[in-house]
């Protein structure tokens, strides 16, 4: 079981996918991310890519996000996220898309979606997927002008050259590394 750290669902337990195909984001990393973003969550539209357990998206909803789209390729994990949506009674603000991340990003580009927070957390051995996601988010301009893009990985890795996004910060927490990207300032 996984526990929500803060907000309206504080201390609520969530089901986690069975097996070893997902790695829920640790409480330490979740707390660090939301401490950094504490003034930037209320009313936001969140995209939780490679959502796994959905811990980051549920934490965002608990802290006042307006909506969360969970994208998860693994069927069992997607079903677990749906179970947690029902458990928390957030059917009106949370949606699960069972798809690979790159296809989902192409779909969101076609619908001209914009997100205020995008969190990417693929299995640590799939660093290339995370970097490809960042490139597509940049190319499709899926991040709102005041938005945040955060990538969690198991190794320190800088993003590829980007047109619309800039690296704002990097942090490490135990075995997790985080990249924080923001829209580039247009002159």
JSON list of C-alpha atoms in Angstrom, two decimals:
[
{"chain": "A", "resi": 1, "resn": "UNK", "atom": "CA", "xyz": [0.00, 0.00, 0.00]},
{"chain": "A", "resi": 2, "resn": "UNK", "atom": "CA", "xyz": [0.98, 3.57, -0.69]},
{"chain": "A", "resi": 3, "resn": "UNK", "atom": "CA", "xyz": [0.01, 6.54, 1.46]},
{"chain": "A", "resi": 4, "resn": "UNK", "atom": "CA", "xyz": [-0.77, 10.11, 0.32]},
{"chain": "A", "resi": 5, "resn": "UNK", "atom": "CA", "xyz": [1.45, 12.59, 2.15]},
{"chain": "A", "resi": 6, "resn": "UNK", "atom": "CA", "xyz": [-0.60, 15.81, 2.34]},
{"chain": "A", "resi": 7, "resn": "UNK", "atom": "CA", "xyz": [-3.77, 17.61, 1.29]},
{"chain": "A", "resi": 8, "resn": "UNK", "atom": "CA", "xyz": [-7.40, 16.55, 1.39]},
{"chain": "A", "resi": 9, "resn": "UNK", "atom": "CA", "xyz": [-6.48, 12.86, 1.00]},
{"chain": "A", "resi": 10, "resn": "UNK", "atom": "CA", "xyz": [-3.64, 12.96, 3.55]},
{"chain": "A", "resi": 11, "resn": "UNK", "atom": "CA", "xyz": [-2.90, 9.53, 5.02]},
{"chain": "A", "resi": 12, "resn": "UNK", "atom": "CA", "xyz": [-5.29, 7.79, 2.60]},
{"chain": "A", "resi": 13, "resn": "UNK", "atom": "CA", "xyz": [-3.89, 4.48, 1.43]},
{"chain": "A", "resi": 14, "resn": "UNK", "atom": "CA", "xyz": [-3.77, 3.61, -2.26]},
{"chain": "A", "resi": 15, "resn": "UNK", "atom": "CA", "xyz": [-3.53, 0.24, -3.91]},
{"chain": "A", "resi": 16, "resn": "UNK", "atom": "CA", "xyz": [-0.30, -0.35, -5.83]},
{"chain": "A", "resi": 17, "resn": "UNK", "atom": "CA", "xyz": [0.12, -2.59, -8.87]},
{"chain": "A", "resi": 18, "resn": "UNK", "atom": "CA", "xyz": [1.17, -6.14, -8.08]},
{"chain": "A", "resi": 19, "resn": "UNK", "atom": "CA", "xyz": [4.50, -7.42, -9.36]},
{"chain": "A", "resi": 20, "resn": "UNK", "atom": "CA", "xyz": [7.75, -5.69, -10.15]},
{"chain": "A", "resi": 21, "resn": "UNK", "atom": "CA", "xyz": [6.88, -3.83, -13.34]},
{"chain": "A", "resi": 22, "resn": "UNK", "atom": "CA", "xyz": [6.21, -0.54, -11.52]},
{"chain": "A", "resi": 23, "resn": "UNK", "atom": "CA", "xyz": [8.22, 1.37, -8.95]},
{"chain": "A", "resi": 24, "resn": "UNK", "atom": "CA", "xyz": [6.10, 3.86, -6.99]},
{"chain": "A", "resi": 25, "resn": "UNK", "atom": "CA", "xyz": [7.79, 7.23, -6.49]},
{"chain": "A", "resi": 26, "resn": "UNK", "atom": "CA", "xyz": [9.14, 7.28, -2.96]},
{"chain": "A", "resi": 27, "resn": "UNK", "atom": "CA", "xyz": [7.55, 9.43, -0.26]},
{"chain": "A", "resi": 28, "resn": "UNK", "atom": "CA", "xyz": [10.84, 11.37, -0.03]},
{"chain": "A", "resi": 29, "resn": "UNK", "atom": "CA", "xyz": [10.74, 12.31, -3.73]},
{"chain": "A", "resi": 30, "resn": "UNK", "atom": "CA", "xyz": [7.01, 13.09, -3.68]},
{"chain": "A", "resi": 31, "resn": "UNK", "atom": "CA", "xyz": [7.45, 15.34, -0.64]},
{"chain": "A", "resi": 32, "resn": "UNK", "atom": "CA", "xyz": [10.43, 17.11, -2.23]},
{"chain": "A", "resi": 33, "resn": "UNK", "atom": "CA", "xyz": [8.64, 17.75, -5.53]},
{"chain": "A", "resi": 34, "resn": "UNK", "atom": "CA", "xyz": [5.51, 19.10, -3.88]},
{"chain": "A", "resi": 35, "resn": "UNK", "atom": "CA", "xyz": [7.50, 21.24, -1.45]},
{"chain": "A", "resi": 36, "resn": "UNK", "atom": "CA", "xyz": [9.20, 22.86, -4.45]},
{"chain": "A", "resi": 37, "resn": "UNK", "atom": "CA", "xyz": [5.87, 23.27, -6.29]},
{"chain": "A", "resi": 38, "resn": "UNK", "atom": "CA", "xyz": [3.72, 24.10, -3.27]},
{"chain": "A", "resi": 39, "resn": "UNK", "atom": "CA", "xyz": [2.52, 27.43, -4.69]},
{"chain": "A", "resi": 40, "resn": "UNK", "atom": "CA", "xyz": [2.01, 26.04, -8.20]},
{"chain": "A", "resi": 41, "resn": "UNK", "atom": "CA", "xyz": [-0.46, 23.15, -7.72]},
{"chain": "A", "resi": 42, "resn": "UNK", "atom": "CA", "xyz": [-3.84, 24.72, -6.91]},
{"chain": "A", "resi": 43, "resn": "UNK", "atom": "CA", "xyz": [-6.12, 24.59, -9.96]},
{"chain": "A", "resi": 44, "resn": "UNK", "atom": "CA", "xyz": [-3.55, 22.98, -12.27]},
{"chain": "A", "resi": 45, "resn": "UNK", "atom": "CA", "xyz": [-4.06, 20.43, -15.02]},
{"chain": "A", "resi": 46, "resn": "UNK", "atom": "CA", "xyz": [-1.60, 17.58, -14.53]},
{"chain": "A", "resi": 47, "resn": "UNK", "atom": "CA", "xyz": [-0.27, 14.90, -16.86]},
{"chain": "A", "resi": 48, "resn": "UNK", "atom": "CA", "xyz": [1.26, 11.91, -15.06]},
{"chain": "A", "resi": 49, "resn": "UNK", "atom": "CA", "xyz": [3.19, 10.03, -17.79]},
{"chain": "A", "resi": 50, "resn": "UNK", "atom": "CA", "xyz": [4.30, 6.46, -17.15]},
{"chain": "A", "resi": 51, "resn": "UNK", "atom": "CA", "xyz": [2.08, 6.82, -14.10]},
{"chain": "A", "resi": 52, "resn": "UNK", "atom": "CA", "xyz": [2.70, 3.38, -12.58]},
{"chain": "A", "resi": 53, "resn": "UNK", "atom": "CA", "xyz": [0.82, 3.56, -9.27]},
{"chain": "A", "resi": 54, "resn": "UNK", "atom": "CA", "xyz": [-0.39, 7.10, -9.99]},
{"chain": "A", "resi": 55, "resn": "UNK", "atom": "CA", "xyz": [1.19, 8.35, -6.75]},
{"chain": "A", "resi": 56, "resn": "UNK", "atom": "CA", "xyz": [2.29, 11.69, -8.20]},
{"chain": "A", "resi": 57, "resn": "UNK", "atom": "CA", "xyz": [-1.07, 12.43, -9.81]},
{"chain": "A", "resi": 58, "resn": "UNK", "atom": "CA", "xyz": [-3.05, 11.49, -6.70]},
{"chain": "A", "resi": 59, "resn": "UNK", "atom": "CA", "xyz": [-0.73, 13.62, -4.58]},
{"chain": "A", "resi": 60, "resn": "UNK", "atom": "CA", "xyz": [-1.41, 16.55, -6.95]},
{"chain": "A", "resi": 61, "resn": "UNK", "atom": "CA", "xyz": [-5.19, 16.02, -6.71]},
{"chain": "A", "resi": 62, "resn": "UNK", "atom": "CA", "xyz": [-4.92, 15.87, -2.93]},
{"chain": "A", "resi": 63, "resn": "UNK", "atom": "CA", "xyz": [-3.13, 19.23, -2.96]},
{"chain": "A", "resi": 64, "resn": "UNK", "atom": "CA", "xyz": [-5.69, 21.00, -5.14]},
{"chain": "A", "resi": 65, "resn": "UNK", "atom": "CA", "xyz": [-4.98, 20.15, -8.80]},
{"chain": "A", "resi": 66, "resn": "UNK", "atom": "CA", "xyz": [-8.05, 20.66, -10.98]},
{"chain": "A", "resi": 67, "resn": "UNK", "atom": "CA", "xyz": [-7.50, 17.51, -13.04]},
{"chain": "A", "resi": 68, "resn": "UNK", "atom": "CA", "xyz": [-5.06, 14.70, -13.68]},
{"chain": "A", "resi": 69, "resn": "UNK", "atom": "CA", "xyz": [-4.59, 12.58, -16.80]},
{"chain": "A", "resi": 70, "resn": "UNK", "atom": "CA", "xyz": [-2.77, 9.35, -15.96]},
{"chain": "A", "resi": 71, "resn": "UNK", "atom": "CA", "xyz": [-1.00, 7.64, -18.86]},
{"chain": "A", "resi": 72, "resn": "UNK", "atom": "CA", "xyz": [0.10, 4.07, -18.18]},
{"chain": "A", "resi": 73, "resn": "UNK", "atom": "CA", "xyz": [0.94, 1.33, -20.67]},
{"chain": "A", "resi": 74, "resn": "UNK", "atom": "CA", "xyz": [0.75, -1.63, -18.27]},
{"chain": "A", "resi": 75, "resn": "UNK", "atom": "CA", "xyz": [-2.80, -2.98, -18.06]},
{"chain": "A", "resi": 76, "resn": "UNK", "atom": "CA", "xyz": [-2.53, -4.05, -14.41]},
{"chain": "A", "resi": 77, "resn": "UNK", "atom": "CA", "xyz": [-1.17, -0.67, -13.35]},
{"chain": "A", "resi": 78, "resn": "UNK", "atom": "CA", "xyz": [-3.87, 1.18, -15.32]},
{"chain": "A", "resi": 79, "resn": "UNK", "atom": "CA", "xyz": [-6.55, -0.93, -13.59]},
{"chain": "A", "resi": 80, "resn": "UNK", "atom": "CA", "xyz": [-4.97, -0.16, -10.22]},
{"chain": "A", "resi": 81, "resn": "UNK", "atom": "CA", "xyz": [-5.11, 3.59, -10.97]},
{"chain": "A", "resi": 82, "resn": "UNK", "atom": "CA", "xyz": [-8.79, 3.23, -11.92]},
{"chain": "A", "resi": 83, "resn": "UNK", "atom": "CA", "xyz": [-9.41, 1.42, -8.63]},
{"chain": "A", "resi": 84, "resn": "UNK", "atom": "CA", "xyz": [-7.79, 4.30, -6.74]},
{"chain": "A", "resi": 85, "resn": "UNK", "atom": "CA", "xyz": [-9.84, 6.88, -8.67]},
{"chain": "A", "resi": 86, "resn": "UNK", "atom": "CA", "xyz": [-12.97, 5.08, -7.49]},
{"chain": "A", "resi": 87, "resn": "UNK", "atom": "CA", "xyz": [-11.62, 4.74, -3.94]},
{"chain": "A", "resi": 88, "resn": "UNK", "atom": "CA", "xyz": [-10.97, 8.51, -3.71]},
{"chain": "A", "resi": 89, "resn": "UNK", "atom": "CA", "xyz": [-14.18, 9.37, -5.60]},
{"chain": "A", "resi": 90, "resn": "UNK", "atom": "CA", "xyz": [-12.32, 11.59, -8.10]},
{"chain": "A", "resi": 91, "resn": "UNK", "atom": "CA", "xyz": [-13.98, 10.28, -11.27]},
{"chain": "A", "resi": 92, "resn": "UNK", "atom": "CA", "xyz": [-14.79, 13.84, -12.37]},
{"chain": "A", "resi": 93, "resn": "UNK", "atom": "CA", "xyz": [-11.21, 15.08, -12.09]},
{"chain": "A", "resi": 94, "resn": "UNK", "atom": "CA", "xyz": [-9.08, 12.04, -12.99]},
{"chain": "A", "resi": 95, "resn": "UNK", "atom": "CA", "xyz": [-8.79, 10.06, -16.20]},
{"chain": "A", "resi": 96, "resn": "UNK", "atom": "CA", "xyz": [-6.68, 7.01, -17.10]},
{"chain": "A", "resi": 97, "resn": "UNK", "atom": "CA", "xyz": [-5.39, 6.45, -20.60]},
{"chain": "A", "resi": 98, "resn": "UNK", "atom": "CA", "xyz": [-3.94, 2.97, -21.14]},
{"chain": "A", "resi": 99, "resn": "UNK", "atom": "CA", "xyz": [-1.35, 3.72, -23.82]},
{"chain": "A", "resi": 100, "resn": "UNK", "atom": "CA", "xyz": [2.34, 4.11, -24.34]},
{"chain": "A", "resi": 101, "resn": "UNK", "atom": "CA", "xyz": [3.58, 7.59, -23.47]},
{"chain": "A", "resi": 102, "resn": "UNK", "atom": "CA", "xyz": [4.66, 8.63, -26.98]},
{"chain": "A", "resi": 103, "resn": "UNK", "atom": "CA", "xyz": [1.28, 7.76, -28.51]},
{"chain": "A", "resi": 104, "resn": "UNK", "atom": "CA", "xyz": [-0.52, 9.60, -25.72]},
{"chain": "A", "resi": 105, "resn": "UNK", "atom": "CA", "xyz": [1.59, 12.71, -26.30]},
{"chain": "A", "resi": 106, "resn": "UNK", "atom": "CA", "xyz": [0.74, 12.64, -30.01]},
{"chain": "A", "resi": 107, "resn": "UNK", "atom": "CA", "xyz": [-2.94, 12.37, -29.09]},
{"chain": "A", "resi": 108, "resn": "UNK", "atom": "CA", "xyz": [-2.73, 15.32, -26.69]},
{"chain": "A", "resi": 109, "resn": "UNK", "atom": "CA", "xyz": [-0.98, 17.37, -29.38]},
{"chain": "A", "resi": 110, "resn": "UNK", "atom": "CA", "xyz": [-3.86, 16.69, -31.82]},
{"chain": "A", "resi": 111, "resn": "UNK", "atom": "CA", "xyz": [-6.37, 17.86, -29.21]},
{"chain": "A", "resi": 112, "resn": "UNK", "atom": "CA", "xyz": [-4.20, 20.93, -28.47]},
{"chain": "A", "resi": 113, "resn": "UNK", "atom": "CA", "xyz": [-4.09, 20.04, -24.78]},
{"chain": "A", "resi": 114, "resn": "UNK", "atom": "CA", "xyz": [-1.97, 22.10, -22.39]},
{"chain": "A", "resi": 115, "resn": "UNK", "atom": "CA", "xyz": [-0.79, 20.96, -18.98]},
{"chain": "A", "resi": 116, "resn": "UNK", "atom": "CA", "xyz": [0.49, 22.99, -16.04]},
{"chain": "A", "resi": 117, "resn": "UNK", "atom": "CA", "xyz": [2.47, 20.10, -14.58]},
{"chain": "A", "resi": 118, "resn": "UNK", "atom": "CA", "xyz": [3.84, 17.12, -16.48]},
{"chain": "A", "resi": 119, "resn": "UNK", "atom": "CA", "xyz": [5.58, 14.39, -14.51]},
{"chain": "A", "resi": 120, "resn": "UNK", "atom": "CA", "xyz": [7.51, 11.70, -16.39]},
{"chain": "A", "resi": 121, "resn": "UNK", "atom": "CA", "xyz": [8.60, 8.61, -14.47]},
{"chain": "A", "resi": 122, "resn": "UNK", "atom": "CA", "xyz": [9.29, 5.61, -16.70]},
{"chain": "A", "resi": 123, "resn": "UNK", "atom": "CA", "xyz": [11.10, 2.54, -15.41]},
{"chain": "A", "resi": 124, "resn": "UNK", "atom": "CA", "xyz": [14.65, 3.67, -14.70]},
{"chain": "A", "resi": 125, "resn": "UNK", "atom": "CA", "xyz": [16.07, 1.39, -17.40]},
{"chain": "A", "resi": 126, "resn": "UNK", "atom": "CA", "xyz": [14.02, 3.26, -20.05]},
{"chain": "A", "resi": 127, "resn": "UNK", "atom": "CA", "xyz": [15.87, 6.59, -20.02]},
{"chain": "A", "resi": 128, "resn": "UNK", "atom": "CA", "xyz": [15.56, 6.92, -23.80]},
{"chain": "A", "resi": 129, "resn": "UNK", "atom": "CA", "xyz": [11.75, 6.89, -23.47]},
{"chain": "A", "resi": 130, "resn": "UNK", "atom": "CA", "xyz": [11.84, 9.74, -20.95]},
{"chain": "A", "resi": 131, "resn": "UNK", "atom": "CA", "xyz": [14.12, 11.82, -23.18]},
{"chain": "A", "resi": 132, "resn": "UNK", "atom": "CA", "xyz": [11.89, 11.14, -26.20]},
{"chain": "A", "resi": 133, "resn": "UNK", "atom": "CA", "xyz": [8.88, 12.28, -24.15]},
{"chain": "A", "resi": 134, "resn": "UNK", "atom": "CA", "xyz": [10.63, 15.53, -23.27]},
{"chain": "A", "resi": 135, "resn": "UNK", "atom": "CA", "xyz": [11.41, 16.14, -26.94]},
{"chain": "A", "resi": 136, "resn": "UNK", "atom": "CA", "xyz": [7.78, 15.57, -27.95]},
{"chain": "A", "resi": 137, "resn": "UNK", "atom": "CA", "xyz": [6.44, 17.77, -25.14]},
{"chain": "A", "resi": 138, "resn": "UNK", "atom": "CA", "xyz": [8.82, 20.48, -26.35]},
{"chain": "A", "resi": 139, "resn": "UNK", "atom": "CA", "xyz": [7.94, 20.01, -30.02]},
{"chain": "A", "resi": 140, "resn": "UNK", "atom": "CA", "xyz": [4.17, 19.90, -29.41]},
{"chain": "A", "resi": 141, "resn": "UNK", "atom": "CA", "xyz": [4.33, 22.68, -26.78]},
{"chain": "A", "resi": 142, "resn": "UNK", "atom": "CA", "xyz": [2.14, 20.72, -24.36]},
{"chain": "A", "resi": 143, "resn": "UNK", "atom": "CA", "xyz": [3.34, 22.66, -21.32]},
{"chain": "A", "resi": 144, "resn": "UNK", "atom": "CA", "xyz": [1.42, 25.82, -20.40]},
{"chain": "A", "resi": 145, "resn": "UNK", "atom": "CA", "xyz": [3.45, 29.09, -20.30]},
{"chain": "A", "resi": 146, "resn": "UNK", "atom": "CA", "xyz": [3.80, 28.95, -16.50]},
{"chain": "A", "resi": 147, "resn": "UNK", "atom": "CA", "xyz": [4.07, 25.16, -16.36]},
{"chain": "A", "resi": 148, "resn": "UNK", "atom": "CA", "xyz": [6.57, 22.71, -14.93]},
{"chain": "A", "resi": 149, "resn": "UNK", "atom": "CA", "xyz": [7.93, 19.54, -16.52]},
{"chain": "A", "resi": 150, "resn": "UNK", "atom": "CA", "xyz": [9.63, 17.13, -14.14]},
{"chain": "A", "resi": 151, "resn": "UNK", "atom": "CA", "xyz": [11.41, 13.93, -15.11]},
{"chain": "A", "resi": 152, "resn": "UNK", "atom": "CA", "xyz": [12.40, 11.31, -12.55]},
{"chain": "A", "resi": 153, "resn": "UNK", "atom": "CA", "xyz": [15.19, 8.91, -13.45]},
{"chain": "A", "resi": 154, "resn": "UNK", "atom": "CA", "xyz": [17.71, 6.57, -11.89]},
{"chain": "A", "resi": 155, "resn": "UNK", "atom": "CA", "xyz": [20.73, 8.34, -13.34]},
{"chain": "A", "resi": 156, "resn": "UNK", "atom": "CA", "xyz": [21.85, 11.88, -13.80]},
{"chain": "A", "resi": 157, "resn": "UNK", "atom": "CA", "xyz": [20.94, 12.77, -17.36]},
{"chain": "A", "resi": 158, "resn": "UNK", "atom": "CA", "xyz": [20.54, 16.15, -19.00]},
{"chain": "A", "resi": 159, "resn": "UNK", "atom": "CA", "xyz": [17.80, 16.68, -21.57]},
{"chain": "A", "resi": 160, "resn": "UNK", "atom": "CA", "xyz": [18.55, 16.94, -25.30]},
{"chain": "A", "resi": 161, "resn": "UNK", "atom": "CA", "xyz": [18.70, 20.42, -26.89]},
{"chain": "A", "resi": 162, "resn": "UNK", "atom": "CA", "xyz": [15.19, 21.90, -26.75]},
{"chain": "A", "resi": 163, "resn": "UNK", "atom": "CA", "xyz": [13.47, 24.81, -28.48]},
{"chain": "A", "resi": 164, "resn": "UNK", "atom": "CA", "xyz": [10.64, 25.79, -26.11]},
{"chain": "A", "resi": 165, "resn": "UNK", "atom": "CA", "xyz": [11.85, 24.40, -22.77]},
{"chain": "A", "resi": 166, "resn": "UNK", "atom": "CA", "xyz": [14.82, 25.19, -20.56]},
{"chain": "A", "resi": 167, "resn": "UNK", "atom": "CA", "xyz": [16.40, 23.24, -17.74]},
{"chain": "A", "resi": 168, "resn": "UNK", "atom": "CA", "xyz": [15.61, 25.09, -14.52]},
{"chain": "A", "resi": 169, "resn": "UNK", "atom": "CA", "xyz": [17.11, 22.78, -11.88]},
{"chain": "A", "resi": 170, "resn": "UNK", "atom": "CA", "xyz": [18.34, 19.28, -11.11]},
{"chain": "A", "resi": 171, "resn": "UNK", "atom": "CA", "xyz": [18.04, 17.50, -7.77]},
{"chain": "A", "resi": 172, "resn": "UNK", "atom": "CA", "xyz": [18.96, 14.10, -6.41]},
{"chain": "A", "resi": 173, "resn": "UNK", "atom": "CA", "xyz": [17.22, 12.16, -3.65]},
{"chain": "A", "resi": 174, "resn": "UNK", "atom": "CA", "xyz": [18.81, 8.84, -2.83]},
{"chain": "A", "resi": 175, "resn": "UNK", "atom": "CA", "xyz": [18.82, 6.85, -6.09]},
{"chain": "A", "resi": 176, "resn": "UNK", "atom": "CA", "xyz": [16.38, 9.21, -7.83]},
{"chain": "A", "resi": 177, "resn": "UNK", "atom": "CA", "xyz": [17.37, 12.17, -9.99]},
{"chain": "A", "resi": 178, "resn": "UNK", "atom": "CA", "xyz": [14.93, 14.90, -10.95]},
{"chain": "A", "resi": 179, "resn": "UNK", "atom": "CA", "xyz": [15.07, 17.34, -13.84]},
{"chain": "A", "resi": 180, "resn": "UNK", "atom": "CA", "xyz": [12.91, 20.47, -13.63]},
{"chain": "A", "resi": 181, "resn": "UNK", "atom": "CA", "xyz": [12.16, 22.16, -16.94]},
{"chain": "A", "resi": 182, "resn": "UNK", "atom": "CA", "xyz": [10.13, 25.30, -17.65]},
{"chain": "A", "resi": 183, "resn": "UNK", "atom": "CA", "xyz": [9.07, 27.10, -20.81]},
{"chain": "A", "resi": 184, "resn": "UNK", "atom": "CA", "xyz": [11.89, 29.20, -22.20]},
{"chain": "A", "resi": 185, "resn": "UNK", "atom": "CA", "xyz": [11.53, 32.93, -21.66]},
{"chain": "A", "resi": 186, "resn": "UNK", "atom": "CA", "xyz": [10.70, 34.51, -24.99]},
{"chain": "A", "resi": 187, "resn": "UNK", "atom": "CA", "xyz": [12.41, 37.86, -25.64]}
]
